[in-house]
Short mmCIF file of C-alpha atoms in Angstrom, two decimals:
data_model
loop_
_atom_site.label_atom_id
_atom_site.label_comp_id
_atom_site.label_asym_id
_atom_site.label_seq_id
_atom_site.Cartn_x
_atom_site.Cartn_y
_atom_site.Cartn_z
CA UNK A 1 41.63 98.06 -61.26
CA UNK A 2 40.97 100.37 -64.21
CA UNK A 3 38.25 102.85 -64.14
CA UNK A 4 35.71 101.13 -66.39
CA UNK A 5 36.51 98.02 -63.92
CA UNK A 6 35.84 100.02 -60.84
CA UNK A 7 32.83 101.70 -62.00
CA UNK A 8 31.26 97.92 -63.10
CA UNK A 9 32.29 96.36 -59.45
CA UNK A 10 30.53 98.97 -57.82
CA UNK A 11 27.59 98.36 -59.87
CA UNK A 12 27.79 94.14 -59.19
CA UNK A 13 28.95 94.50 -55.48
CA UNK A 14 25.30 96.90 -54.78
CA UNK A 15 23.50 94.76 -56.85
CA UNK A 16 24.56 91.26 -55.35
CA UNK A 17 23.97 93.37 -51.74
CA UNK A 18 20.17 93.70 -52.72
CA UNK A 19 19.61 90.56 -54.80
CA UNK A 20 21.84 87.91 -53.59
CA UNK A 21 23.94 85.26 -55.13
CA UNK A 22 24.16 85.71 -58.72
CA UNK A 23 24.69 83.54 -61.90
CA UNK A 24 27.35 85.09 -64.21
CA UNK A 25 28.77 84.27 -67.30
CA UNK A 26 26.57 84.96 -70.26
CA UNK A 27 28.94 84.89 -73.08
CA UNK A 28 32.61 84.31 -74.22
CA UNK A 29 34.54 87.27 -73.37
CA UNK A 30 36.24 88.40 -69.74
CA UNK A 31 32.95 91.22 -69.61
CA UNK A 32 30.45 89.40 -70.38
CA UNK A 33 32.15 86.40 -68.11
CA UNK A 34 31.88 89.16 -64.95
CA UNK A 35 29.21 91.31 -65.88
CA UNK A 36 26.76 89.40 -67.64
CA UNK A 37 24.00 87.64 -66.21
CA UNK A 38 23.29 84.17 -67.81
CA UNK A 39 19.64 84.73 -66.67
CA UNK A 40 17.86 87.57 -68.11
CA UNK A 41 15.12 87.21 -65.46
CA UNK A 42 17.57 87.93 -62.67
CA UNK A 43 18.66 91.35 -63.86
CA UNK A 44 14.86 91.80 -64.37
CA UNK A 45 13.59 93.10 -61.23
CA UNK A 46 9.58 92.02 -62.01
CA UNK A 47 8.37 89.49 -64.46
CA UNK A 48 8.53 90.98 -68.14
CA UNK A 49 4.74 90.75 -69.67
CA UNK A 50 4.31 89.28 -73.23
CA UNK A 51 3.00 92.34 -74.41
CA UNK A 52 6.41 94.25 -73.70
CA UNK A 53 8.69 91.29 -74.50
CA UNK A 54 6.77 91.50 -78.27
CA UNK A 55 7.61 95.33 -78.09
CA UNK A 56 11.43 94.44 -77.10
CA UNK A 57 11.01 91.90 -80.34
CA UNK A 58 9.85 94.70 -83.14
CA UNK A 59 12.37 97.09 -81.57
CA UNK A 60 15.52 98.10 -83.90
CA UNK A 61 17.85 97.24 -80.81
CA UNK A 62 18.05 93.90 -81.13
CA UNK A 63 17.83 93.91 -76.57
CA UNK A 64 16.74 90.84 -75.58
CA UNK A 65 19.51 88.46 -77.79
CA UNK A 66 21.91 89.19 -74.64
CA UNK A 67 22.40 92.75 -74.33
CA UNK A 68 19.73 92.88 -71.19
CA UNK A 69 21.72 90.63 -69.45
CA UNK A 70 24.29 93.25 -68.61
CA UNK A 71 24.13 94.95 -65.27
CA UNK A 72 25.06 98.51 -67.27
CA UNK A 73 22.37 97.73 -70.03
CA UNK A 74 20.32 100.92 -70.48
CA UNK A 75 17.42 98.60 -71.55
CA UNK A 76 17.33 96.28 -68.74
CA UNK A 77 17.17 99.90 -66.18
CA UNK A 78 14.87 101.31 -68.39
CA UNK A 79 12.14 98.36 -67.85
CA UNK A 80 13.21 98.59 -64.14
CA UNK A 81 12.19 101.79 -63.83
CA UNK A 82 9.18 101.76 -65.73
CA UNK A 83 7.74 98.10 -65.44
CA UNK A 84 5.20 96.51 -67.68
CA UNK A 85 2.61 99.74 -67.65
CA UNK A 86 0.65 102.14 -67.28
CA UNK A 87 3.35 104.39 -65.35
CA UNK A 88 1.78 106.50 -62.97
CA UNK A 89 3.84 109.09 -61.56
CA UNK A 90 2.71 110.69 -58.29
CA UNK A 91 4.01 113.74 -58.01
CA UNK A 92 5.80 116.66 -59.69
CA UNK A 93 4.50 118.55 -62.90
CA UNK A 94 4.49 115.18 -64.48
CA UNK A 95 2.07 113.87 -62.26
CA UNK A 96 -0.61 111.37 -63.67
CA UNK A 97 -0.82 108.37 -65.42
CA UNK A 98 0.56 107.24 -69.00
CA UNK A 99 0.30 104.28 -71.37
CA UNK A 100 3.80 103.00 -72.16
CA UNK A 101 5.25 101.70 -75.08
CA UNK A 102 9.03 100.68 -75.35
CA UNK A 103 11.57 101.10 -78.13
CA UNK A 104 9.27 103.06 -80.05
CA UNK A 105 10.27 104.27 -83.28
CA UNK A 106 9.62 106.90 -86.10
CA UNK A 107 11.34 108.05 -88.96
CA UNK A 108 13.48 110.86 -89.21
CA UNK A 109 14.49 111.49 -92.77
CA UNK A 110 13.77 110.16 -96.13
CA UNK A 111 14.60 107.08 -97.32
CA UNK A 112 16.40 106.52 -93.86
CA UNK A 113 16.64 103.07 -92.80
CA UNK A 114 17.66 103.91 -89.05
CA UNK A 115 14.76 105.35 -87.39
CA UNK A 116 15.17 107.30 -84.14
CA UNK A 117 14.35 104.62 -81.53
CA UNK A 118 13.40 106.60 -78.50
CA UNK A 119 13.93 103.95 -75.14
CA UNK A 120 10.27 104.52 -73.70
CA UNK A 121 7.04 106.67 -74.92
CA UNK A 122 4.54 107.95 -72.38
CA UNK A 123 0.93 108.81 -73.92
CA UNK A 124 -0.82 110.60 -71.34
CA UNK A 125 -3.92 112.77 -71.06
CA UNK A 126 -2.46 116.06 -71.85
CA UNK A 127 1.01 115.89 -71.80
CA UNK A 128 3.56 112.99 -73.80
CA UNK A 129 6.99 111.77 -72.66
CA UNK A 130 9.62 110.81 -74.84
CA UNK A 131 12.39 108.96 -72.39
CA UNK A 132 15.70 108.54 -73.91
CA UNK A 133 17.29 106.33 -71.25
CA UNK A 134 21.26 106.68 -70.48
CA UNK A 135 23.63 104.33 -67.91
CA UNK A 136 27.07 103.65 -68.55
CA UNK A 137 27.55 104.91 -72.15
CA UNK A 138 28.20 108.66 -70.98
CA UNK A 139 30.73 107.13 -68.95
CA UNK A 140 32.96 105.97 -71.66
CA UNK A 141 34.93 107.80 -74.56
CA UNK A 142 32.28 110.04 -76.33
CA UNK A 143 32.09 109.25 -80.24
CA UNK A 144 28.83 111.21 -81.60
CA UNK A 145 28.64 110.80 -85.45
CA UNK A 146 26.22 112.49 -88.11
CA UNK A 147 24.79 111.54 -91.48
CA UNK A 148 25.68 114.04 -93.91
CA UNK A 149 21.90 113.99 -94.88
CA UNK A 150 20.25 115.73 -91.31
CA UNK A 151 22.45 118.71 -93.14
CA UNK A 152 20.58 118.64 -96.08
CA UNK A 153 16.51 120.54 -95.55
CA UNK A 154 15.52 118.38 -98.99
CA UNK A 155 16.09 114.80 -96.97
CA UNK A 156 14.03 115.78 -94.10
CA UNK A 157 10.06 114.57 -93.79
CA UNK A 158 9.20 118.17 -92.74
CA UNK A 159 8.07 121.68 -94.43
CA UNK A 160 11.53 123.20 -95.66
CA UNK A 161 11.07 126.09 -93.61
CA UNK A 162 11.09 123.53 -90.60
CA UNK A 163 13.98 121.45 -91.64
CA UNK A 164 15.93 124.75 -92.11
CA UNK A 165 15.91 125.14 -88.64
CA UNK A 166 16.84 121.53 -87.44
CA UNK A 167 19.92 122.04 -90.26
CA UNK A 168 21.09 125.22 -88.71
CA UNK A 169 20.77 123.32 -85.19
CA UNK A 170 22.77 120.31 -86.32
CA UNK A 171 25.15 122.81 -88.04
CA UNK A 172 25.87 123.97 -84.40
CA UNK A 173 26.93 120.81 -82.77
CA UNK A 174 28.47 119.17 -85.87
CA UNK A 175 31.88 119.79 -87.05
CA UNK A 176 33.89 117.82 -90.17
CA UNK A 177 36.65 115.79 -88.74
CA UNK A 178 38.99 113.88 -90.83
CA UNK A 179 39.47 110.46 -89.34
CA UNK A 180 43.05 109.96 -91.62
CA UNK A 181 44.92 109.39 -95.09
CA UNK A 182 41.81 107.63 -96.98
CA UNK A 183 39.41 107.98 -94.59
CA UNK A 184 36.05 109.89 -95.38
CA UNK A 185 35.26 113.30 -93.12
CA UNK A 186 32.73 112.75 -90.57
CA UNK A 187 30.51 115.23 -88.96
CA UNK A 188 31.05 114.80 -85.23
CA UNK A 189 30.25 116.67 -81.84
CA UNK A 190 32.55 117.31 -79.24
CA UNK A 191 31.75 116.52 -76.13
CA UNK A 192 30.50 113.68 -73.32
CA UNK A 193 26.56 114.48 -73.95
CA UNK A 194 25.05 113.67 -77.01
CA UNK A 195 23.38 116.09 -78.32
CA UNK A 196 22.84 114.89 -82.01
CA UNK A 197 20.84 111.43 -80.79
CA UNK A 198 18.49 113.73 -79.12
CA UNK A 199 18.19 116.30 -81.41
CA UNK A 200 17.26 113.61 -84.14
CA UNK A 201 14.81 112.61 -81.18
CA UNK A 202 13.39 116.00 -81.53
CA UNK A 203 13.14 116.01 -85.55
CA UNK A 204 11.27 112.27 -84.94
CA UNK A 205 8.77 113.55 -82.76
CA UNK A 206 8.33 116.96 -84.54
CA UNK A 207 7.78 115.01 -87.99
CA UNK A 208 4.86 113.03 -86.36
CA UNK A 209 3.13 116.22 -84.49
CA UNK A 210 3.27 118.03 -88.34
CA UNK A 211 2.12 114.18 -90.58
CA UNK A 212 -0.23 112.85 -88.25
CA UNK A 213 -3.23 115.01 -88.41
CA UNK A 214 -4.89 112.97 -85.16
CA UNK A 215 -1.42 113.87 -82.88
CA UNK A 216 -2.26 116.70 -81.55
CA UNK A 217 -0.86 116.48 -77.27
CA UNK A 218 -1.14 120.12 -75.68
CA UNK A 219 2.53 119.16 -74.47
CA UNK A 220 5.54 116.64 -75.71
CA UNK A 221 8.62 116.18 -73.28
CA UNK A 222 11.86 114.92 -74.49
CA UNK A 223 13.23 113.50 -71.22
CA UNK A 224 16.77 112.36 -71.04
CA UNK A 225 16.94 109.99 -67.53
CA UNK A 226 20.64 109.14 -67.09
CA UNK A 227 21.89 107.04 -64.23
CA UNK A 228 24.48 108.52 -62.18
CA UNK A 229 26.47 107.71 -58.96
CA UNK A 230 24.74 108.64 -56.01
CA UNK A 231 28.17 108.33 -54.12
CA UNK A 232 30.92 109.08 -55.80
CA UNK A 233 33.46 108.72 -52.98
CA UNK A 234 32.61 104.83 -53.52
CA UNK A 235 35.23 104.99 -56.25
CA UNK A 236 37.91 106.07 -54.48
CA UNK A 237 40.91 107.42 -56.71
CA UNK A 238 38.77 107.72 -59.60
CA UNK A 239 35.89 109.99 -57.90
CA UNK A 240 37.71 113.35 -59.46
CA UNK A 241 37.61 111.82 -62.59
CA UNK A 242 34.02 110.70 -62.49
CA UNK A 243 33.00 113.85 -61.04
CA UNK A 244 34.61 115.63 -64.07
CA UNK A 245 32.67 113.70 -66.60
CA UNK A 246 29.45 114.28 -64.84
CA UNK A 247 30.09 117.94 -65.14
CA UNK A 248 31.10 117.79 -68.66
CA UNK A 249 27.75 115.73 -69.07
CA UNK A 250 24.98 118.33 -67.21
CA UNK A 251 26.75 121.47 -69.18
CA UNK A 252 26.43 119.56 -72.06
CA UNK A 253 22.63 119.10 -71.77
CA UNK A 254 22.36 122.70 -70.74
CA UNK A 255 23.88 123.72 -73.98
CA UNK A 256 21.79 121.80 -75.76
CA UNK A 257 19.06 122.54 -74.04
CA UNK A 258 19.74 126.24 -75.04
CA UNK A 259 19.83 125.86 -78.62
CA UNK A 260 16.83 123.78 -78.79
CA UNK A 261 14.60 126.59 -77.16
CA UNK A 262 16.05 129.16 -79.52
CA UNK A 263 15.49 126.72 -82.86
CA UNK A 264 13.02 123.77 -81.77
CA UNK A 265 10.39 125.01 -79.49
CA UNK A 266 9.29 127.72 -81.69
CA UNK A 267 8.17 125.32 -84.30
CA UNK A 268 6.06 123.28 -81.70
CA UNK A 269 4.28 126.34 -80.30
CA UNK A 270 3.17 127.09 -83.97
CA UNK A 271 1.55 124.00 -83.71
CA UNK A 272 0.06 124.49 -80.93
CA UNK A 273 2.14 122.30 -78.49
CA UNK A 274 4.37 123.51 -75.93
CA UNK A 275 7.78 121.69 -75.93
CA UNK A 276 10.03 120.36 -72.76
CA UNK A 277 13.55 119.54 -72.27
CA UNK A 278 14.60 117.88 -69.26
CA UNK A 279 17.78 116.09 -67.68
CA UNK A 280 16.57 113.23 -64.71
CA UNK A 281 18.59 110.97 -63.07
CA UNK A 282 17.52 107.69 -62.33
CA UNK A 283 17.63 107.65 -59.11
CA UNK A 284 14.68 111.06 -59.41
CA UNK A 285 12.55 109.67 -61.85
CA UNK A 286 12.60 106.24 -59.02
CA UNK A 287 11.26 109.29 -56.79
CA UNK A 288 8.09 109.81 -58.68
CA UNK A 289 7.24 106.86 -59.63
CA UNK A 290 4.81 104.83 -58.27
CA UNK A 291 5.85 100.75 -57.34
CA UNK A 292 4.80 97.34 -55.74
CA UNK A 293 6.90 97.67 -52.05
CA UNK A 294 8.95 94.88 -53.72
CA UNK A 295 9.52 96.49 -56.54
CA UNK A 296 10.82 99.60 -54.94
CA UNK A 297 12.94 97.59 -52.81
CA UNK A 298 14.58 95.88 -55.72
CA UNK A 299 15.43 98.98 -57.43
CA UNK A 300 18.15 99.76 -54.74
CA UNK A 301 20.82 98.39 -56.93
CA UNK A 302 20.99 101.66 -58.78
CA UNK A 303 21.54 103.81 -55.80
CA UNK A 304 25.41 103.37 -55.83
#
């Protein structure tokens, strides 16, 4: 088997271990065919309420028209994780309880159609959680592109002096690639983590602390929860290589991490809101979460 093959048996073979026999087949192709459940309710592992299904609905991802049926769907591990609401987590500095609201989006530039669609929002009493939700796309063949326009301050939805600083930011992890003969330059970053998707997560949530007069949390966290393996030596021949792109994926959130506390959190502390920037795996944020035994039990699948 090839890598991606491995990595997606592992995934099935746990997942049939906790859950049982399985209905596959949820589309045309040999993936969908073997990784695709033709039930969304089974890769669901409570009851989805009406209230979030409607928020799955509005949401700019289109989830529920077959992508959720995936055992590597993001969305599918990101309602797993965090049910149907309020999330209470019951220990660490995030401790307490938060209203939840999925696919929740805001607007990042002018006259931008694609708004940053962050995979989960936590509203709590003093302290907000922005969850941008990760499983198997770090694992594939990084392609991180950038509208021309997050490099120009006069597009952005913020004071200029502000959007100077997100420019010079973007300038960082950006560079102009030419893609061939005829092809238009792109503005790409190198590397496995992507660093541009959050940082237009941090422009999103920055533009609503400075327009919305009412916002005002005493902290915002921009939590990126990415599902790893837990054992690695279950992929036999293709551990090293794993292992290698889950280095190349921590030191790239440490680098970005770095460059957002030297550009970003300086212009949330003038506004009177301290700023956090955390990496999680799923398997830690399953730690501090509180669940239903059954639920718990059920989430097993993603320890791999």
């Amino acid at each position: 088997m090839d890598y991606l093959t491995t990595l997606h048996e592992a995934i099935k073979k746990k997942l049939i271990a906790v859950e049982g026999p399985l209905e596959f087949g949820n589309g045309g192709s040999r993936t969908r065919k073997l990784y695709h459940l033709k039930r969304l309710e089974d890769n669901l592992v409570v009851p989805m309420s009406g209230s979030v299904r409607a928020m799955y609905e509005r949401g700019g991802g289109s989830e529920l028209d077959g992508k959720m049926c995936s055992i590597r769907s993001s969305s599918a591990m990101t309602f797993n994780l965090l049910g149907n609401g309020p999330v209470r987590i019951t220990s660490g500095k995030h401790a307490g309880s938060y209203e939840l609201a999925y696919e929740y989006q805001l607007p990042t530039l002018r006259n931008n159609p694609h708004p940053a669609n962050l995979d989960a929002y936590l509203k709590g009493e003093g302290e907000d959680v922005y969850c941008e939700m990760k499983m198997f796309e770090w694992l594939g063949t990084p392609r991180h592109t950038l509208r021309p326009d997050y490099l120009e301050a006069t597009h952005y939805l913020v004071p200029r002096e502000d959007a100077e600083r997100f420019v010079a930011m973007f300038q960082k992890l950006a560079c102009i690639c030419v893609m061939g003969r005829g092809r238009k330059p792109e503005h790409l970053s190198g590397g496995r983590y992507d660093s541009l998707q959050m940082t237009k997560h941090l422009l999103a949530i920055y533009g609503k602390l400075v327009n919305d007069a009412t916002y005002r949390p005493g902290k915002v966290t921009l939590l990126n929860c990415v599902w790893e393996f837990a054992n690695p030596s279950t992929l036999e021949g293709y551990m090293e290589k794993y292992l290698k792109m889950e280095t190349e994926e921590h030191k790239g959130f440490e680098s970005f991490e770095k460059l957002a506390e030297e550009y970003i959190a300086p212009l949330f502390e003038a506004q009177g809101t301290s700023l956090s920037i955390e990496y999680m795996t799923a398997a830690e944020l399953m730690e501090v979460v509180e669940y239903e035994p059954c639920h718990r039990a059920k989430l097993e699948r993603y320890i791999v």
